[in-house]
Short mmCIF file of C-alpha atoms and ligand atoms in Angstrom, two decimals:
data_model
loop_
_atom_site.label_atom_id
_atom_site.label_comp_id
_atom_site.label_asym_id
_atom_site.label_seq_id
_atom_site.Cartn_x
_atom_site.Cartn_y
_atom_site.Cartn_z
CA UNK A 4 -107.55 -38.97 4.35
CA UNK A 5 -104.39 -38.13 3.93
CA UNK A 6 -102.80 -38.06 0.23
CA UNK A 7 -99.78 -36.93 -1.83
CA UNK A 8 -100.28 -36.43 -5.70
CA UNK A 9 -97.61 -36.85 -8.19
CA UNK A 10 -94.62 -35.06 -5.25
CA UNK A 11 -91.38 -34.46 -5.46
CA UNK A 12 -88.59 -33.19 -3.21
CA UNK A 13 -85.70 -31.44 -3.86
CA UNK A 14 -82.88 -30.45 -1.80
CA UNK A 15 -80.55 -28.03 -2.32
CA UNK A 16 -77.42 -27.10 -0.48
CA UNK A 17 -73.93 -25.73 -1.10
CA UNK A 18 -72.94 -28.98 -2.79
CA UNK A 19 -75.52 -29.25 -5.10
CA UNK A 20 -79.14 -30.16 -5.98
CA UNK A 21 -80.61 -33.88 -5.03
CA UNK A 22 -84.06 -35.19 -6.22
CA UNK A 23 -84.73 -37.08 -3.06
CA UNK A 24 -88.43 -37.70 -4.29
CA UNK A 25 -90.24 -37.91 -7.74
CA UNK A 26 -93.38 -38.83 -9.25
CA UNK A 27 -94.87 -40.10 -4.77
CA UNK A 28 -99.09 -40.56 -5.40
CA UNK A 29 -100.11 -42.11 -2.53
CA UNK A 30 -103.90 -41.90 -0.59
CA UNK A 31 -104.20 -42.98 2.68
CA UNK A 32 -108.15 -43.67 4.24
CA UNK A 33 -109.45 -42.09 7.82
CA UNK A 34 -108.70 -45.39 9.54
CA UNK A 35 -105.84 -46.83 7.29
CA UNK A 36 -102.44 -48.79 8.80
CA UNK A 37 -100.14 -47.91 6.23
CA UNK A 38 -96.14 -49.37 6.11
CA UNK A 39 -94.68 -47.31 4.42
CA UNK A 40 -90.95 -49.63 3.63
CA UNK A 41 -87.79 -49.29 1.03
CA UNK A 42 -83.70 -49.30 1.43
CA UNK A 43 -81.91 -46.37 3.63
CA UNK A 44 -81.90 -43.27 2.18
CA UNK A 45 -84.61 -43.84 -0.45
CA UNK A 46 -86.52 -40.86 1.76
CA UNK A 47 -89.10 -42.60 3.99
CA UNK A 48 -88.69 -39.80 6.20
CA UNK A 49 -88.22 -36.98 3.98
CA UNK A 50 -91.81 -38.31 3.23
CA UNK A 51 -93.29 -38.58 6.40
CA UNK A 52 -92.19 -34.93 7.19
CA UNK A 53 -93.70 -33.88 3.83
CA UNK A 54 -97.33 -35.89 5.22
CA UNK A 55 -95.72 -34.15 9.05
CA UNK A 56 -95.64 -30.93 7.99
CA UNK A 57 -92.35 -29.97 8.67
CA UNK A 58 -90.72 -30.00 4.56
CA UNK A 59 -92.10 -28.71 2.29
CA UNK A 60 -93.24 -30.58 -1.13
CA UNK A 61 -91.30 -28.77 -3.79
CA UNK A 62 -93.59 -29.82 -6.74
CA UNK A 63 -96.95 -31.99 -6.58
CA UNK A 64 -99.55 -31.51 -3.66
CA UNK A 65 -99.85 -33.08 -0.54
CA UNK A 66 -103.52 -33.51 0.93
CA UNK A 67 -105.08 -33.50 4.10
CA UNK A 68 -108.83 -33.76 4.41
CA UNK A 69 -108.70 -32.08 1.03
CA UNK A 70 -106.69 -28.59 2.66
CA UNK A 71 -102.83 -27.81 1.30
CA UNK A 72 -100.42 -29.22 4.24
CA UNK A 73 -98.90 -26.00 4.76
CA UNK A 74 -97.05 -26.28 8.22
CA UNK A 75 -97.35 -29.00 11.49
CA UNK A 76 -100.24 -29.57 12.87
CA UNK A 77 -102.16 -31.21 15.49
CA UNK A 78 -104.22 -33.57 14.31
CA UNK A 79 -101.23 -35.22 12.91
CA UNK A 80 -98.29 -35.98 15.29
CA UNK A 81 -94.52 -37.58 14.57
CA UNK A 82 -92.93 -40.76 16.44
CA UNK A 83 -89.72 -41.12 15.87
CA UNK A 84 -87.46 -44.28 16.71
CA UNK A 85 -85.04 -42.59 19.59
CA UNK A 86 -88.01 -41.47 22.30
CA UNK A 87 -85.87 -40.83 25.23
CA UNK A 88 -84.60 -37.88 23.09
CA UNK A 89 -88.25 -37.19 22.80
CA UNK A 90 -89.57 -36.90 25.81
CA UNK A 91 -88.53 -34.64 28.34
CA UNK A 92 -86.47 -35.43 30.88
CA UNK A 93 -87.20 -33.76 32.86
CA UNK A 94 -91.08 -34.88 33.63
CA UNK A 95 -92.19 -37.63 34.66
CA UNK A 96 -94.24 -39.87 33.47
CA UNK A 97 -97.43 -38.62 34.37
CA UNK A 98 -96.16 -35.09 33.88
CA UNK A 99 -94.83 -35.85 30.27
CA UNK A 100 -98.85 -36.59 29.38
CA UNK A 101 -100.00 -33.86 30.88
CA UNK A 102 -97.94 -31.21 28.81
CA UNK A 103 -99.17 -32.79 25.65
CA UNK A 104 -102.76 -31.59 27.73
CA UNK A 105 -101.83 -27.96 28.15
CA UNK A 106 -100.04 -27.99 24.90
CA UNK A 107 -103.32 -28.87 23.16
CA UNK A 108 -105.10 -26.00 25.74
CA UNK A 109 -107.39 -29.10 27.51
CA UNK A 110 -109.39 -27.54 30.13
CA UNK A 111 -106.60 -28.51 33.95
CA UNK A 112 -110.39 -30.11 35.81
CA UNK A 113 -109.96 -33.52 33.11
CA UNK A 114 -106.65 -33.60 32.80
CA UNK A 115 -106.35 -36.32 35.25
CA UNK A 116 -108.78 -38.67 33.70
CA UNK A 117 -107.34 -38.01 31.01
CA UNK A 118 -103.81 -39.01 31.75
CA UNK A 119 -105.33 -42.11 33.93
CA UNK A 120 -106.74 -42.93 29.82
CA UNK A 121 -104.17 -42.61 28.28
CA UNK A 122 -101.41 -44.13 30.52
CA UNK A 123 -103.86 -47.46 31.30
CA UNK A 124 -103.89 -47.79 27.61
CA UNK A 125 -100.44 -48.03 26.75
CA UNK A 126 -99.90 -50.18 30.45
CA UNK A 127 -98.32 -46.89 32.56
CA UNK A 128 -100.45 -45.99 34.81
CA UNK A 129 -98.18 -47.86 37.79
CA UNK A 130 -94.67 -45.98 36.66
CA UNK A 131 -96.49 -43.01 36.37
CA UNK A 132 -94.18 -41.65 38.75
CA UNK A 133 -91.05 -42.92 37.05
CA UNK A 134 -89.01 -40.61 34.75
CA UNK A 135 -88.07 -40.66 31.45
CA UNK A 136 -84.52 -42.89 32.20
CA UNK A 137 -86.28 -45.15 34.81
CA UNK A 138 -87.83 -46.02 31.96
CA UNK A 139 -87.07 -49.06 29.96
CA UNK A 140 -86.56 -48.62 25.66
CA UNK A 141 -90.62 -50.21 25.78
CA UNK A 142 -92.19 -48.43 28.18
CA UNK A 143 -90.24 -45.03 26.95
CA UNK A 144 -91.63 -45.44 23.15
CA UNK A 145 -94.92 -46.67 25.30
CA UNK A 146 -94.95 -42.76 26.73
CA UNK A 147 -94.10 -41.94 23.68
CA UNK A 148 -97.22 -42.95 22.35
CA UNK A 149 -99.87 -42.01 25.01
CA UNK A 150 -98.06 -37.91 24.98
CA UNK A 151 -98.63 -38.15 21.00
CA UNK A 152 -102.72 -39.90 22.02
CA UNK A 153 -102.96 -37.17 24.73
CA UNK A 154 -103.27 -34.42 21.79
CA UNK A 155 -106.19 -36.57 20.24
CA UNK A 156 -104.22 -36.72 16.72
CA UNK A 157 -106.51 -37.86 13.73
CA UNK A 158 -102.84 -39.48 12.40
CA UNK A 159 -100.19 -41.17 13.68
CA UNK A 160 -97.17 -41.10 11.85
CA UNK A 161 -94.90 -43.38 13.14
CA UNK A 162 -90.70 -43.02 12.11
CA UNK A 163 -89.03 -46.47 12.69
CA UNK A 164 -90.36 -45.97 16.39
CA UNK A 165 -89.28 -49.84 17.15
CA UNK A 166 -85.54 -50.43 15.31
CA UNK A 167 -83.75 -49.57 18.00
CA UNK A 168 -85.74 -52.33 20.79
CA UNK A 169 -85.13 -56.14 21.50
CA UNK A 170 -87.58 -59.08 19.17
CA UNK A 171 -89.37 -59.01 21.94
CA UNK A 172 -90.12 -55.98 22.79
CA UNK A 173 -90.41 -55.31 19.27
CA UNK A 174 -93.37 -58.11 18.99
CA UNK A 175 -95.05 -56.90 22.01
CA UNK A 176 -95.10 -53.13 20.99
CA UNK A 177 -97.00 -54.33 17.55
CA UNK A 178 -98.95 -56.01 19.41
CA UNK A 179 -99.98 -52.65 21.78
CA UNK A 180 -100.54 -50.42 18.99
CA UNK A 181 -102.83 -52.75 16.75
CA UNK A 182 -104.98 -52.66 19.68
CA UNK A 183 -104.40 -48.83 20.39
CA UNK A 184 -105.35 -48.33 16.75
CA UNK A 185 -108.81 -50.91 16.38
CA UNK A 186 -109.75 -48.48 19.72
CA UNK A 187 -109.10 -45.37 18.35
CA UNK A 188 -109.77 -45.70 14.72
CA UNK A 189 -106.64 -43.27 14.17
CA UNK A 190 -104.71 -42.96 10.66
CA UNK A 191 -100.95 -44.53 11.38
CA UNK A 192 -98.60 -44.05 8.39
CA UNK A 193 -95.40 -46.21 9.62
CA UNK A 194 -92.25 -46.25 8.45
CA UNK A 195 -89.59 -49.44 8.63
CA UNK A 196 -87.28 -51.43 6.25
CA UNK A 197 -88.88 -54.79 8.40
CA UNK A 198 -90.28 -56.61 5.67
CA UNK A 199 -91.85 -58.94 8.87
CA UNK A 200 -93.10 -56.16 10.68
CA UNK A 201 -94.84 -54.27 7.87
CA UNK A 202 -96.19 -57.94 6.79
CA UNK A 203 -97.83 -58.16 10.19
CA UNK A 204 -99.11 -54.56 10.85
CA UNK A 205 -100.08 -52.76 7.79
CA UNK A 206 -103.35 -52.66 6.00
CA UNK A 207 -101.31 -51.44 2.38
CA UNK A 208 -97.73 -51.25 2.13
CA UNK A 209 -95.59 -48.62 0.13
CA UNK A 210 -92.61 -50.23 -1.96
CA UNK A 211 -90.09 -47.77 -2.15
CA UNK A 212 -87.34 -47.65 -5.06
CA UNK A 213 -83.76 -46.04 -4.57
CA UNK A 214 -82.94 -42.62 -4.32
CA UNK A 215 -82.09 -40.40 -5.88
CA UNK A 216 -86.17 -39.49 -8.16
CA UNK A 217 -87.28 -42.50 -5.54
CA UNK A 218 -90.70 -42.62 -6.29
CA UNK A 219 -92.95 -45.70 -5.18
CA UNK A 220 -93.31 -48.52 -6.69
CA UNK A 221 -95.27 -51.13 -5.73
CA UNK A 222 -98.82 -50.50 -2.91
CA UNK A 223 -98.91 -54.09 -1.15
CA UNK A 224 -102.51 -54.49 0.14
CA UNK A 225 -101.98 -57.76 2.71
CA UNK A 226 -105.50 -59.08 3.02
CA UNK A 227 -104.56 -61.02 5.83
CA UNK A 228 -106.98 -61.42 8.70
CA UNK A 229 -105.37 -59.91 12.31
CA UNK A 230 -103.39 -61.12 14.45
CA UNK A 231 -101.54 -62.42 11.66
CA UNK A 232 -100.57 -66.42 11.18
CA UNK A 233 -96.17 -65.27 9.94
CA UNK A 234 -96.27 -68.73 9.50
CA UNK A 235 -99.14 -68.87 7.29
CA UNK A 236 -97.65 -69.30 3.35
CA UNK A 237 -99.15 -66.34 1.63
CA UNK A 238 -96.97 -64.02 4.34
CA UNK A 239 -94.07 -65.97 2.61
CA UNK A 240 -95.44 -65.27 -0.35
CA UNK A 241 -95.77 -61.30 -0.08
CA UNK A 242 -92.46 -61.96 1.69
CA UNK A 243 -89.83 -63.34 -0.83
CA UNK A 244 -92.05 -60.70 -3.52
CA UNK A 245 -91.39 -57.62 -1.55
CA UNK A 246 -87.88 -58.54 -1.28
CA UNK A 247 -87.57 -58.88 -5.13
CA UNK A 248 -88.59 -55.90 -4.95
CA UNK A 249 -86.13 -54.58 -2.94
CA UNK A 250 -82.98 -56.53 -3.35
CA UNK A 251 -82.04 -55.84 -6.09
CA UNK A 252 -82.05 -52.02 -4.84
CA UNK A 253 -80.46 -53.16 -2.03
CA UNK A 254 -77.19 -54.06 -4.13
CA UNK A 255 -76.54 -50.89 -6.46
CA UNK A 256 -76.80 -49.06 -3.31
CA UNK A 257 -74.41 -51.16 -1.57
CA UNK A 258 -72.29 -50.94 -5.10
CA UNK A 259 -72.30 -47.83 -4.53
CA UNK A 260 -70.97 -47.18 -1.31
CA UNK A 261 -68.37 -49.41 -2.43
CA UNK A 262 -66.98 -47.49 -5.50
CA UNK A 263 -67.22 -43.52 -3.87
N1 ATP B 303 -82.00 -31.47 4.74
C1 ATP B 303 -81.18 -32.31 3.66
N2 ATP B 303 -80.89 -32.09 2.80
C2 ATP B 303 -80.35 -32.64 1.82
N3 ATP B 303 -80.97 -33.55 1.64
C3 ATP B 303 -81.55 -34.66 1.91
C4 ATP B 303 -82.24 -33.88 3.22
N4 ATP B 303 -82.61 -34.04 3.82
C5 ATP B 303 -82.52 -35.73 3.52
N5 ATP B 303 -82.06 -35.31 2.22
C6 ATP B 303 -81.25 -36.93 1.39
O1 ATP B 303 -83.27 -37.33 0.77
C7 ATP B 303 -82.44 -38.50 0.96
C8 ATP B 303 -83.39 -38.91 2.12
O2 ATP B 303 -83.76 -39.39 3.09
P1 ATP B 303 -84.50 -39.84 3.83
O3 ATP B 303 -83.63 -39.37 5.93
O4 ATP B 303 -86.10 -39.33 3.50
O5 ATP B 303 -84.30 -41.03 4.16
P2 ATP B 303 -84.67 -42.88 4.36
O6 ATP B 303 -85.50 -43.26 4.10
O7 ATP B 303 -85.43 -42.07 5.36
O8 ATP B 303 -83.39 -43.57 5.25
P3 ATP B 303 -83.62 -44.13 6.52
O9 ATP B 303 -83.97 -45.79 6.63
O10 ATP B 303 -81.55 -44.48 6.25
O11 ATP B 303 -83.91 -43.66 7.82
C9 ATP B 303 -81.17 -39.23 0.83
O12 ATP B 303 -80.70 -39.74 -0.17
C10 ATP B 303 -80.61 -37.79 2.13
O13 ATP B 303 -79.19 -37.73 1.63
MG1 MG B 304 -85.70 -42.58 7.82
#
């Protein structure tokens, strides 16, 4: 179980103090798929970095299975929007996955079967000799997922992983990810600013307010069967509800942009 309780995050710099997060509380159950949704700059990546152990909290607590998160840990892996720069360009597809196994100190004898398992899971087994530069954007994301899964983490922390993909590839990645989630039972925390993406993927959506002092303003239980029928009137209703939560924030932040 992942839990943040009353978390605050303050960034100190030469320019002064910035209060990014204030009073953020969220409990994520094992095997749950939670989306963090909010306007640009509200602190989604900051919260994900806290869950990963890359950032410390300035106040409150962040725990994984009731133990304080104080550093990065192989039980929680982060996946990024730019898979290309997350992968090792001088290693082939297969070698990128193998790298994860070496890090985890898996006995060498088990490497071939494990590599096959995860490359098959993301349908890259017939592309194993290709280098990242020879893969499409969607294939690179699938390789990033396979490499993360090979470490056998409990939690996938995904920071807008599909934001740079075209709409068709993105939809395909949703199917791939949901299939992997169902088969592996991982906990997934998925950051997006795309309302439809959050509705089609999540068990629950945590909606965040614009910073400074951003917090979770609403937790929405989707409660619809998967695969989600995006023409269901309940989807339109959820979309409008979330949009109305975000719109005043977006307007306020664009007004601020114009002023400065
Ligand atoms: N290391 C840092 N030092 C100072 N301020 C920071 C630092 N990291 C983030 N911030 C500030 O904290 C706020 C939240 O940033 P964060 O990257 O978490 O937002 P986000 O919701 O992920 O935005 P986006 O959707 O654009 O990725 C921003 O105002 C940002 O400028
Ligand atoms: Mg971000």
